[in-house]
Amino acid sequence: MMDRSLVFAAILFGLLLLMPFLLPLFGSEYLIGLIIKAMLLAIAAISLDLLIGHGGMVSLGHAAFVGVGAYATAIGLENGIENILLLLVITLAVTGFVALVTGSLALRTSGVYFLMITLAFGQMTYFTLTSLAAYGGDDGLTLWSLATLFGSDIVQSGSGLYFLVLGTLFATWWGVFQISRSRFGRVLRAARDNPERAEVMGYAVTRYRLIAYLIAAMIAGVSGLLLVQHAEFVSPALATWQRSGDLIVVVVLGGLGSRNGAILGAFFIVIIEEVLGSFVHEWRLIYGPVLVLMVLFAKGGIADLFVSKDAKGRAA
Amino acid sequence: MSTTLFLILCLNGLQYGMLLFLIAAGLTLVFGVMGFINLAHGVQYMVGAYLVYAYVQLTGSFIVAVFLSLGTALIFGLLLEFFVFRHLYTRSHLDQVLATFGIIIFLNELAKVVFGPATLSVAPPEFLAGSIQLTETLRYPVYRFATIIAGLAVAAVLYFTISYTRIGMLIRAGATSAEMVSALGVNIQRLFMIVFGVGAMLAGFAGVIAAPIFAIEPGMGDNILIVTFVVIIIGGIGSIGGAFIAALLVGLIDTLGRSFATEILSTLFSPSFANQIGPALASMLIYILMAAILVFRPKGLLPAKGVA
Amino acid sequence: MSSLEIRNLNKSFGALTVSRDISISIGTGQCHALIGPNGAGKTTLIHQISGGLRSDSGNILMDGQEISHMSVSRRVQAGLGRTFQITTVLPSFTALENTAIAAQAKSGSSLRFFRNAARETALNEFALATLQRVGLEHRANIPAMDLSHGELRLLELAIALAGKPKFLLLDEPMAGLGRAEGVALVALLASLRGSLPMLMVEHDMDAIFQLADTVSVLVDGSIVAQGTPDEVRADPVARAAYLGEAGK
C-alpha cells in the first residue's frame, strides 16, 4: 500500500504548492502565515517521528532543538551574519553538538528513563535560553534584520519564504522517507522491536540510535531557523516541554511512522488552536479532554483514516 | 558567605527537598508499581494549593482547610484513577504521556478560568506565623520549620508502612513484579487504586503546605514535576528511600547553587562573566547531577529491586 | 588451533560463583555439547561467551583472536553466531527481512541512508538462500509473528547463519520442538557441523549423542567431567552429578 501513501503525499504537496496562488483570491496574508506555521510544526514533527515511530525513542524534549536552532540563528543574526546558508551551517553545527552531548547521556537508558531524561535536558535547555541576558532573557528577542540569500531578501517574507518552508518540508519528508527505507532505517526499526536481538545481529544499537537522534535534532534545528525568519522573534518559550508535548500530540495524531500523518496532525493542531481559539478563549478546556478521550476511545486518532503500511511499523 | 546565611539556605534547601519528596513519593510508586508514567502528577500539587486557598476563603481556618484539602485531593485522585488512568496501565508509554498531557492542559486552563491568571497567596496559620531565634543572629520562620517536620513525619510513616505492613510488602513486590503479586491472589486493581490515591494525596499535601510559601498560579505544577522527575531518576524508579535521599540532595544543591554559584564563579573568573554564567549554571546544577548519576549508576542511587 | 578456546573463565555475583575456572577447547569442525542440571550455569556461560555478561577473569579466543573484551555486537562482527533459548526474532519483520537484516551486518556498511534496503537484490538472494538452508524458503514473506514455534526455531538458526559466523553458539536449539521437527533439526545441524564448529547447550540426550564430538558436564559452575559422549556416559562423577539425576 506504499503507493497510496505516495499518491496522498503528492496531493498534499500539490495543494500546498497551489496555496499561494489560491489564497490571495480570498485576500488573506493571515492564512499564508498559518500554513507556514503548520508546515514548520510538521517539519519538527516528522523529525520527532523518526525517533518515536522508527526508533521507538519517546523523547519529551524535542522542542528544545527547535529552540536551540532558533537561538543559534538569532544570535548569528544579531552578530551580523545574514547569509542564510552560513546560518544553516551554524544551526546544524550547534544543534548537532547539543544533541551529541545530551544524546550520548540520554541513550545510556531507554524507555521511561529516556523519556524523563530528555524532558529534563529539554528543561535545562529552556533555562539556559532564559539566562541569555544579552539576547533578551525571559522575554525573548525581536530581530530587526533577517537572513538573506546572497544578499537578496527573497527568503524573508511572502511567497519566497513560503516556498522556502515548503521546500524544506518536502526535503524533510523525502529525506525521512529515504532513511526509513534504507539500511540504516531498517537497523533502527530492528533496534526498536528488539534491541538485544539487533545487538546479537551485530549492530551497536546505541550508535545507530545516537545517529538518528542527531539527524532528528538537526532537522528540528532547521525548523527553528525558519521559525525565526517567519516570526522575526525568538523566545525561550519555543523550548518549553509543553511544546515538546505538542510535537508528540502531532506525531501520535498523525500515526506513528507516517510522514503524511505528521503533516495532517500539524495542520489539525494549528487549525484547532486558531479556530477554536477565536471562538472560545478557553479552548484548552476542550482540547485537553479531547486528547484524553482520543487516547481512551479512538486509539490511533485521525491516523486511523490514513494508515499506510509502514505506519504500522512494518518494514517499508 | 556568612555562616548564618549558609544555615538559612540549608534549611530552605531542606524544606524544598521535603516538598519534592512528598511529590516524588507518589510518582515513584506509581511508576514502580504500575509502570505508569503520569505527567499529570504535578497538577495534583497545583490542585492541593488551590484547594487550600479555596477552603481558607470558605472556612477561615487554615487547619480545617488542610484537612478538607487532603480529603478532596484524595477523592480527586481516586476519581481520576477510576475514570482515566485505570484504562491506561496496559497502554504504551506514548498513550500515557498523551492522555496525562491532556489532563494537564485541561486543569491548568480550568485553574485559570476559576481562579484567574493572577498569582494568589495564603497566609500561614496564626500559631505558625512567627519566627524563632535559632542562634544569636539567626531567626527562621516557624512555618517553614513546620513544613520540614511534616515532611519528615510523612517520610517516617511511609517508610514504616512500606517496610513493615502487608500493603507495604505488596507494594514492594509489585515494584519488582506486578504479575507475581496478582498471582498471589491479591486484588491488584485495588492495590493500584490505593497507591494512586495516596500518591495524589501526598502531592496535594505538598501543594497545601507550599501554598503559604510560594505563589499559587496556574501551571505551578509543571516545573516542579520536571524537578520531581530528576529526583526519581537520581533516586531510582520505584524506590521511596532513593526518592527521599535524592529529594534532599536536589533541594539542597538547587537552593545553595542559586545563591552561591555566581559568588564561587567570581573567585575564578571575572565578575561580569560570573554574573552572566552564574544563574544559568545554577539552574543547570541538578541536571548536571542527574547526568553524572546516570553515567555512574544508570539505575539511580537506590534502585527499587529488593529495597523499597 | 582451536576454533573456540575458553581458558579459566570465572564469574561470581557476590558470594555466588556461577562459573568456576571453566576451560573448554573446541576444534575446527567439531560440535561440543554442554550439559548439566538446571541452575548449573549453562546459560550464564553462554552469556559470557556471547558478551552479554562480562567475566571476572579468563580468556575467550575465537580462531586465536581474543574476544573477551569485545561488546556483543563486536563479537558477532568477529564471527560469533548465536541462537537463543527463548526465540527472539523481530516480530514485525518477515522471515526474509529478519534474515536479510542479519546478513546486512556482514555485507557493507549499514550507515546508508538513501537506498531502499528492501530492494537490495544481493542481500535478498543471500537471505533467501539462507532460509533455504534451514528449509524455510516457502515462508519467506510471512511476518515472524505469524510463524509457528518450530518455524521460529529454524528462523532463529537462519538469522545466526546469515551473519556468516565462524562459530555457532546454540542455546537449547531443541527446546519445544515436536518429534519430527527435532529429527529434522538434528539432521540440519549434523550437515552444518563439518563446516561450522558449534557449542550447544542441550537437554535432549539423543540429539547430543548424535551430534556432539565432545561433552562437558557443568555442575554448580564447575566442569566435573569432559570427554567424548561415551566417556562421559561411563564417567561415575558425571553419572552421579547429572545423568543419574536426569534419568529420574
mmCIF file of C-alpha atoms in Angstrom, chain A:
data_model
loop_
_atom_site.group_PDB
_atom_site.id
_atom_site.type_symbol
_atom_site.label_atom_id
_atom_site.label_comp_id
_atom_site.label_asym_id
_atom_site.label_seq_id
_atom_site.Cartn_x
_atom_site.Cartn_y
_atom_site.Cartn_z
ATOM 1 C CA MET A 1 0.000 0.000 0.000
ATOM 2 C CA MET A 2 3.094 2.149 -0.271
ATOM 3 C CA ASP A 3 1.743 3.632 -3.464
ATOM 4 C CA ARG A 4 -1.366 5.015 -1.844
ATOM 5 C CA SER A 5 0.640 6.984 0.680
ATOM 6 C CA LEU A 6 2.826 8.353 -2.137
ATOM 7 C CA VAL A 7 -0.260 9.454 -4.042
ATOM 8 C CA PHE A 8 -1.616 11.043 -0.911
ATOM 9 C CA ALA A 9 1.672 12.878 -0.368
ATOM 10 C CA ALA A 10 1.599 14.106 -3.960
ATOM 11 C CA ILE A 11 -1.882 15.541 -3.409
ATOM 12 C CA LEU A 12 -0.830 17.095 -0.130
ATOM 13 C CA PHE A 13 2.245 18.789 -1.572
ATOM 14 C CA GLY A 14 0.361 19.738 -4.717
ATOM 15 C CA LEU A 15 -2.206 21.583 -2.609
ATOM 16 C CA LEU A 16 0.491 23.304 -0.585
ATOM 17 C CA LEU A 17 2.197 24.346 -3.791
ATOM 18 C CA LEU A 18 -1.008 25.926 -5.108
ATOM 19 C CA MET A 19 -1.964 27.718 -1.893
ATOM 20 C CA PRO A 20 -0.075 30.981 -2.507
ATOM 21 C CA PHE A 21 -1.862 31.279 -5.845
ATOM 22 C CA LEU A 22 -5.311 30.362 -4.500
ATOM 23 C CA LEU A 23 -5.329 32.163 -1.179
ATOM 24 C CA PRO A 24 -4.829 35.749 -2.435
ATOM 25 C CA LEU A 25 -8.189 35.254 -4.143
ATOM 26 C CA PHE A 26 -9.613 35.206 -0.639
ATOM 27 C CA GLY A 27 -7.310 38.082 0.185
ATOM 28 C CA SER A 28 -5.505 36.562 3.087
ATOM 29 C CA GLU A 29 -1.959 37.073 4.204
ATOM 30 C CA TYR A 30 -3.092 35.695 7.520
ATOM 31 C CA LEU A 31 -3.901 32.271 6.102
ATOM 32 C CA ILE A 32 -0.500 32.039 4.435
ATOM 33 C CA GLY A 33 1.047 32.757 7.810
ATOM 34 C CA LEU A 34 -0.995 29.966 9.373
ATOM 35 C CA ILE A 35 0.079 27.497 6.724
ATOM 36 C CA ILE A 36 3.722 28.418 7.256
ATOM 37 C CA LYS A 37 3.226 27.885 10.967
ATOM 38 C CA ALA A 38 1.710 24.449 10.376
ATOM 39 C CA MET A 39 4.463 23.471 7.945
ATOM 40 C CA LEU A 40 7.150 24.454 10.469
ATOM 41 C CA LEU A 41 5.389 22.352 13.087
ATOM 42 C CA ALA A 42 5.211 19.482 10.598
ATOM 43 C CA ILE A 43 8.957 19.633 9.914
ATOM 44 C CA ALA A 44 9.746 19.276 13.605
ATOM 45 C CA ALA A 45 7.084 16.576 13.987
ATOM 46 C CA ILE A 46 8.427 14.490 11.107
ATOM 47 C CA SER A 47 11.868 14.629 12.670
ATOM 48 C CA LEU A 48 10.424 13.535 16.014
ATOM 49 C CA ASP A 49 8.596 10.722 14.263
ATOM 50 C CA LEU A 50 11.931 9.414 13.036
ATOM 51 C CA LEU A 51 12.799 8.973 16.715
ATOM 52 C CA ILE A 52 9.459 7.728 18.039
ATOM 53 C CA GLY A 53 7.925 5.930 15.086
ATOM 54 C CA HIS A 54 11.011 4.311 13.640
ATOM 55 C CA GLY A 55 13.403 4.331 16.571
ATOM 56 C CA GLY A 56 10.993 3.698 19.454
ATOM 57 C CA MET A 57 12.696 6.501 21.380
ATOM 58 C CA VAL A 58 9.988 8.599 23.017
ATOM 59 C CA SER A 59 11.640 11.964 23.551
ATOM 60 C CA LEU A 60 9.800 14.559 25.576
ATOM 61 C CA GLY A 61 12.395 17.242 24.973
ATOM 62 C CA HIS A 62 12.424 17.583 21.218
ATOM 63 C CA ALA A 63 11.209 21.190 21.164
ATOM 64 C CA ALA A 64 14.490 22.127 22.833
ATOM 65 C CA PHE A 65 16.203 21.574 19.496
ATOM 66 C CA VAL A 66 13.756 23.894 17.767
ATOM 67 C CA GLY A 67 14.703 26.438 20.416
ATOM 68 C CA VAL A 68 18.430 25.829 20.061
ATOM 69 C CA GLY A 69 18.183 26.154 16.274
ATOM 70 C CA ALA A 70 16.178 29.356 16.569
ATOM 71 C CA TYR A 71 18.617 30.880 19.041
ATOM 72 C CA ALA A 72 21.664 29.816 17.030
ATOM 73 C CA THR A 73 20.133 31.654 14.083
ATOM 74 C CA ALA A 74 19.061 34.672 16.120
ATOM 75 C CA ILE A 75 22.441 35.056 17.786
ATOM 76 C CA GLY A 76 24.101 34.733 14.396
ATOM 77 C CA LEU A 77 21.849 37.468 13.005
ATOM 78 C CA GLU A 78 22.495 39.729 15.992
ATOM 79 C CA ASN A 79 26.190 39.387 15.315
ATOM 80 C CA GLY A 80 25.849 40.426 11.723
ATOM 81 C CA ILE A 81 25.764 37.056 9.985
ATOM 82 C CA GLU A 82 22.983 37.337 7.433
ATOM 83 C CA ASN A 83 23.841 34.720 4.841
ATOM 84 C CA ILE A 84 21.171 32.065 5.241
ATOM 85 C CA LEU A 85 23.485 29.280 4.127
ATOM 86 C CA LEU A 86 26.055 30.238 6.726
ATOM 87 C CA LEU A 87 23.299 30.444 9.333
ATOM 88 C CA LEU A 88 22.155 26.995 8.283
ATOM 89 C CA VAL A 89 25.642 25.616 8.827
ATOM 90 C CA ILE A 90 25.811 27.280 12.245
ATOM 91 C CA THR A 91 22.373 25.960 13.198
ATOM 92 C CA LEU A 92 23.228 22.427 12.141
ATOM 93 C CA ALA A 93 26.539 22.530 13.986
ATOM 94 C CA VAL A 94 25.072 23.895 17.214
ATOM 95 C CA THR A 95 22.014 21.611 17.339
ATOM 96 C CA GLY A 96 24.195 18.685 16.315
ATOM 97 C CA PHE A 97 26.631 19.406 19.112
ATOM 98 C CA VAL A 98 23.897 19.792 21.752
ATOM 99 C CA ALA A 99 22.289 16.569 20.508
ATOM 100 C CA LEU A 100 25.610 14.759 20.630
ATOM 101 C CA VAL A 101 26.170 15.677 24.270
ATOM 102 C CA THR A 102 22.625 15.135 25.546
ATOM 103 C CA GLY A 103 22.040 12.122 23.311
ATOM 104 C CA SER A 104 25.149 10.254 24.430
ATOM 105 C CA LEU A 105 23.969 10.626 28.014
ATOM 106 C CA ALA A 106 20.260 10.015 27.456
ATOM 107 C CA LEU A 107 20.862 6.945 25.304
ATOM 108 C CA ARG A 108 22.586 5.199 28.151
ATOM 109 C CA THR A 109 18.998 4.471 29.125
ATOM 110 C CA SER A 110 15.793 3.572 27.334
ATOM 111 C CA GLY A 111 12.040 3.548 27.808
ATOM 112 C CA VAL A 112 10.678 5.629 30.661
ATOM 113 C CA TYR A 113 14.120 6.745 31.778
ATOM 114 C CA PHE A 114 14.866 8.056 28.302
ATOM 115 C CA LEU A 115 11.582 9.938 28.279
ATOM 116 C CA MET A 116 12.265 11.606 31.607
ATOM 117 C CA ILE A 117 15.862 12.419 30.805
ATOM 118 C CA THR A 118 15.029 14.042 27.505
ATOM 119 C CA LEU A 119 12.385 16.007 29.394
ATOM 120 C CA ALA A 120 14.979 17.116 31.918
ATOM 121 C CA PHE A 121 17.507 18.062 29.244
ATOM 122 C CA GLY A 122 14.810 19.967 27.424
ATOM 123 C CA GLN A 123 14.065 21.913 30.575
ATOM 124 C CA MET A 124 17.772 22.538 31.087
ATOM 125 C CA THR A 125 17.941 23.992 27.589
ATOM 126 C CA TYR A 126 14.961 26.184 28.357
ATOM 127 C CA PHE A 127 16.617 27.600 31.474
ATOM 128 C CA THR A 128 19.833 28.176 29.577
ATOM 129 C CA LEU A 129 17.957 30.153 26.950
ATOM 130 C CA THR A 130 16.194 32.253 29.599
ATOM 131 C CA SER A 131 19.573 33.130 31.072
ATOM 132 C CA LEU A 132 20.902 34.597 27.820
ATOM 133 C CA ALA A 133 20.515 38.136 29.127
ATOM 134 C CA ALA A 134 22.293 39.634 26.145
ATOM 135 C CA TYR A 135 19.696 38.091 23.860
ATOM 136 C CA GLY A 136 16.521 39.024 25.664
ATOM 137 C CA GLY A 137 16.493 36.557 28.554
ATOM 138 C CA ASP A 138 12.973 35.529 29.588
ATOM 139 C CA ASP A 139 11.297 37.999 27.274
ATOM 140 C CA GLY A 140 12.878 36.833 24.082
ATOM 141 C CA LEU A 141 14.324 38.924 21.331
ATOM 142 C CA THR A 142 12.821 40.775 18.394
ATOM 143 C CA LEU A 143 15.023 40.605 15.332
ATOM 144 C CA TRP A 144 15.487 43.719 13.241
ATOM 145 C CA SER A 145 17.440 42.066 10.487
ATOM 146 C CA LEU A 146 16.698 38.729 8.900
ATOM 147 C CA ALA A 147 18.643 36.232 6.851
ATOM 148 C CA THR A 148 19.298 36.868 3.188
ATOM 149 C CA LEU A 149 20.097 34.620 0.266
ATOM 150 C CA PHE A 150 23.254 36.008 -1.337
ATOM 151 C CA GLY A 151 22.202 39.484 -0.261
ATOM 152 C CA SER A 152 18.645 39.159 -1.568
ATOM 153 C CA ASP A 153 15.717 39.481 0.819
ATOM 154 C CA ILE A 154 13.634 36.966 -1.143
ATOM 155 C CA VAL A 155 13.697 34.456 1.731
ATOM 156 C CA GLN A 156 12.442 36.959 4.286
ATOM 157 C CA SER A 157 8.723 37.114 3.654
ATOM 158 C CA GLY A 158 5.874 36.489 1.278
ATOM 159 C CA SER A 159 5.973 33.733 -1.259
ATOM 160 C CA GLY A 160 9.778 33.489 -1.132
ATOM 161 C CA LEU A 161 9.635 32.450 2.485
ATOM 162 C CA TYR A 162 6.575 30.288 1.841
ATOM 163 C CA PHE A 163 8.329 28.264 -0.830
ATOM 164 C CA LEU A 164 11.478 28.036 1.245
ATOM 165 C CA VAL A 165 9.485 26.486 4.102
ATOM 166 C CA LEU A 166 7.540 24.259 1.742
ATOM 167 C CA GLY A 167 10.775 23.143 0.097
ATOM 168 C CA THR A 168 12.263 22.340 3.486
ATOM 169 C CA LEU A 169 9.152 20.413 4.447
ATOM 170 C CA PHE A 170 9.403 18.418 1.263
ATOM 171 C CA ALA A 171 13.111 17.794 1.744
ATOM 172 C CA THR A 172 12.394 16.594 5.280
ATOM 173 C CA TRP A 173 9.547 14.377 4.087
ATOM 174 C CA TRP A 174 11.662 12.902 1.340
ATOM 175 C CA GLY A 175 14.786 12.544 3.471
ATOM 176 C CA VAL A 176 12.996 10.745 6.278
ATOM 177 C CA PHE A 177 11.208 8.591 3.698
ATOM 178 C CA GLN A 178 14.571 7.560 2.257
ATOM 179 C CA ILE A 179 16.046 6.955 5.679
ATOM 180 C CA SER A 180 13.085 4.846 6.732
ATOM 181 C CA ARG A 181 13.584 2.506 3.783
ATOM 182 C CA SER A 182 17.351 2.469 3.935
ATOM 183 C CA ARG A 183 19.675 0.009 5.598
ATOM 184 C CA PHE A 184 20.044 2.459 8.445
ATOM 185 C CA GLY A 185 16.277 2.762 8.909
ATOM 186 C CA ARG A 186 15.931 -0.991 8.933
ATOM 187 C CA VAL A 187 18.503 -1.319 11.712
ATOM 188 C CA LEU A 188 16.731 1.442 13.632
ATOM 189 C CA ARG A 189 13.426 -0.447 13.427
ATOM 190 C CA ALA A 190 15.106 -3.706 14.397
ATOM 191 C CA ALA A 191 16.518 -1.964 17.456
ATOM 192 C CA ARG A 192 13.059 -0.613 18.258
ATOM 193 C CA ASP A 193 11.459 -4.061 18.026
ATOM 194 C CA ASN A 194 14.141 -5.901 19.947
ATOM 195 C CA PRO A 195 17.377 -4.148 20.919
ATOM 196 C CA GLU A 196 19.050 -7.278 22.320
ATOM 197 C CA ARG A 197 18.367 -9.161 19.117
ATOM 198 C CA ALA A 198 19.703 -6.302 16.998
ATOM 199 C CA GLU A 199 22.835 -6.335 19.134
ATOM 200 C CA VAL A 200 23.251 -10.078 18.544
ATOM 201 C CA MET A 201 22.797 -9.475 14.825
ATOM 202 C CA GLY A 202 25.989 -7.434 15.059
ATOM 203 C CA TYR A 203 24.657 -3.894 15.431
ATOM 204 C CA ALA A 204 25.918 -1.495 18.085
ATOM 205 C CA VAL A 205 22.399 -0.280 18.836
ATOM 206 C CA THR A 206 23.320 2.855 20.790
ATOM 207 C CA ARG A 207 25.416 4.138 17.909
ATOM 208 C CA TYR A 208 22.548 3.860 15.438
ATOM 209 C CA ARG A 209 20.149 5.460 17.888
ATOM 210 C CA LEU A 210 22.543 8.324 18.510
ATOM 211 C CA ILE A 211 22.856 8.993 14.794
ATOM 212 C CA ALA A 212 19.060 9.045 14.458
ATOM 213 C CA TYR A 213 18.898 11.383 17.443
ATOM 214 C CA LEU A 214 21.421 13.713 15.787
ATOM 215 C CA ILE A 215 19.552 13.730 12.493
ATOM 216 C CA ALA A 216 16.224 14.426 14.209
ATOM 217 C CA ALA A 217 17.735 17.211 16.307
ATOM 218 C CA MET A 218 19.317 18.876 13.292
ATOM 219 C CA ILE A 219 16.060 18.814 11.334
ATOM 220 C CA ALA A 220 14.261 20.326 14.322
ATOM 221 C CA GLY A 221 17.009 22.949 14.457
ATOM 222 C CA VAL A 222 16.350 23.884 10.832
ATOM 223 C CA SER A 223 12.669 24.363 11.637
ATOM 224 C CA GLY A 224 13.869 26.715 14.378
ATOM 225 C CA LEU A 225 15.906 28.687 11.855
ATOM 226 C CA LEU A 226 12.896 29.091 9.591
ATOM 227 C CA LEU A 227 10.723 29.958 12.564
ATOM 228 C CA VAL A 228 12.974 32.943 13.295
ATOM 229 C CA GLN A 229 12.691 34.001 9.684
ATOM 230 C CA HIS A 230 8.908 33.774 9.848
ATOM 231 C CA ALA A 231 8.202 35.197 13.311
ATOM 232 C CA GLU A 232 11.090 37.703 13.376
ATOM 233 C CA PHE A 233 11.228 36.881 17.055
ATOM 234 C CA VAL A 234 12.702 34.237 19.360
ATOM 235 C CA SER A 235 11.859 33.394 22.929
ATOM 236 C CA PRO A 236 12.701 30.584 25.325
ATOM 237 C CA ALA A 237 9.017 29.583 25.146
ATOM 238 C CA LEU A 238 9.928 27.719 21.938
ATOM 239 C CA ALA A 239 11.793 25.172 24.036
ATOM 240 C CA THR A 240 9.298 24.524 26.821
ATOM 241 C CA TRP A 241 8.240 20.973 27.492
ATOM 242 C CA GLN A 242 4.667 21.886 26.598
ATOM 243 C CA ARG A 243 5.939 22.486 23.059
ATOM 244 C CA SER A 244 7.582 19.073 23.137
ATOM 245 C CA GLY A 245 4.253 17.683 24.281
ATOM 246 C CA ASP A 246 2.531 19.389 21.331
ATOM 247 C CA LEU A 247 5.010 17.712 18.983
ATOM 248 C CA ILE A 248 4.187 14.320 20.476
ATOM 249 C CA VAL A 249 0.490 15.062 20.052
ATOM 250 C CA VAL A 250 1.097 15.838 16.373
ATOM 251 C CA VAL A 251 3.088 12.646 15.850
ATOM 252 C CA VAL A 252 0.571 10.425 17.589
ATOM 253 C CA LEU A 253 -2.436 12.097 15.978
ATOM 254 C CA GLY A 254 -0.854 11.582 12.601
ATOM 255 C CA GLY A 255 0.054 7.991 13.311
ATOM 256 C CA LEU A 256 3.480 6.627 14.155
ATOM 257 C CA GLY A 257 5.816 6.262 11.227
ATOM 258 C CA SER A 258 3.517 8.240 8.956
ATOM 259 C CA ARG A 259 5.006 11.385 7.440
ATOM 260 C CA ASN A 260 1.748 12.361 5.783
ATOM 261 C CA GLY A 261 0.051 11.902 9.120
ATOM 262 C CA ALA A 262 2.531 14.247 10.775
ATOM 263 C CA ILE A 263 1.675 16.954 8.236
ATOM 264 C CA LEU A 264 -2.061 16.446 8.767
ATOM 265 C CA GLY A 265 -1.569 16.370 12.525
ATOM 266 C CA ALA A 266 0.324 19.658 12.382
ATOM 267 C CA PHE A 267 -2.424 21.329 10.359
ATOM 268 C CA PHE A 268 -5.030 19.859 12.687
ATOM 269 C CA ILE A 269 -3.325 21.335 15.753
ATOM 270 C CA VAL A 270 -2.788 24.753 14.195
ATOM 271 C CA ILE A 271 -6.383 24.895 12.998
ATOM 272 C CA ILE A 272 -7.733 23.782 16.378
ATOM 273 C CA GLU A 273 -5.653 26.406 18.109
ATOM 274 C CA GLU A 274 -6.623 29.225 15.763
ATOM 275 C CA VAL A 275 -10.231 28.354 15.002
ATOM 276 C CA LEU A 276 -11.244 27.044 18.390
ATOM 277 C CA GLY A 277 -9.218 29.805 19.990
ATOM 278 C CA SER A 278 -11.027 32.501 18.025
ATOM 279 C CA PHE A 279 -14.450 31.249 19.157
ATOM 280 C CA VAL A 280 -13.682 30.197 22.707
ATOM 281 C CA HIS A 281 -10.927 31.916 24.582
ATOM 282 C CA GLU A 282 -10.628 28.940 26.925
ATOM 283 C CA TRP A 283 -10.234 26.455 24.066
ATOM 284 C CA ARG A 284 -7.830 24.380 26.128
ATOM 285 C CA LEU A 285 -10.770 23.297 28.275
ATOM 286 C CA ILE A 286 -11.966 21.442 25.198
ATOM 287 C CA TYR A 287 -8.615 20.472 23.719
ATOM 288 C CA GLY A 288 -7.359 18.735 26.887
ATOM 289 C CA PRO A 289 -10.323 16.393 27.317
ATOM 290 C CA VAL A 290 -10.347 15.723 23.562
ATOM 291 C CA LEU A 291 -6.807 14.372 23.870
ATOM 292 C CA VAL A 292 -7.816 12.171 26.794
ATOM 293 C CA LEU A 293 -10.900 10.849 25.011
ATOM 294 C CA MET A 294 -8.911 10.268 21.848
ATOM 295 C CA VAL A 295 -6.455 8.063 23.716
ATOM 296 C CA LEU A 296 -9.215 6.252 25.594
ATOM 297 C CA PHE A 297 -11.653 5.603 22.793
ATOM 298 C CA ALA A 298 -10.264 6.379 19.356
ATOM 299 C CA LYS A 299 -6.845 4.859 19.656
ATOM 300 C CA GLY A 300 -4.900 5.892 16.612
ATOM 301 C CA GLY A 301 -6.845 9.131 16.305
ATOM 302 C CA ILE A 302 -7.094 10.673 12.870
ATOM 303 C CA ALA A 303 -4.246 8.381 11.913
ATOM 304 C CA ASP A 304 -6.725 5.537 11.535
ATOM 305 C CA LEU A 305 -8.062 7.239 8.467
ATOM 306 C CA PHE A 306 -4.718 7.388 6.764
ATOM 307 C CA VAL A 307 -2.815 4.368 7.966
ATOM 308 C CA SER A 308 -0.229 3.329 5.473
ATOM 309 C CA LYS A 309 1.574 0.056 5.586
ATOM 310 C CA ASP A 310 4.742 1.455 7.088
ATOM 311 C CA ALA A 311 2.721 3.309 9.697
ATOM 312 C CA LYS A 312 2.036 0.005 11.367
ATOM 313 C CA GLY A 313 5.725 -0.455 11.965
ATOM 314 C CA ARG A 314 6.168 -2.904 9.136
ATOM 315 C CA ALA A 315 9.348 -2.624 7.161
ATOM 316 C CA ALA A 316 8.734 -0.259 4.318
#
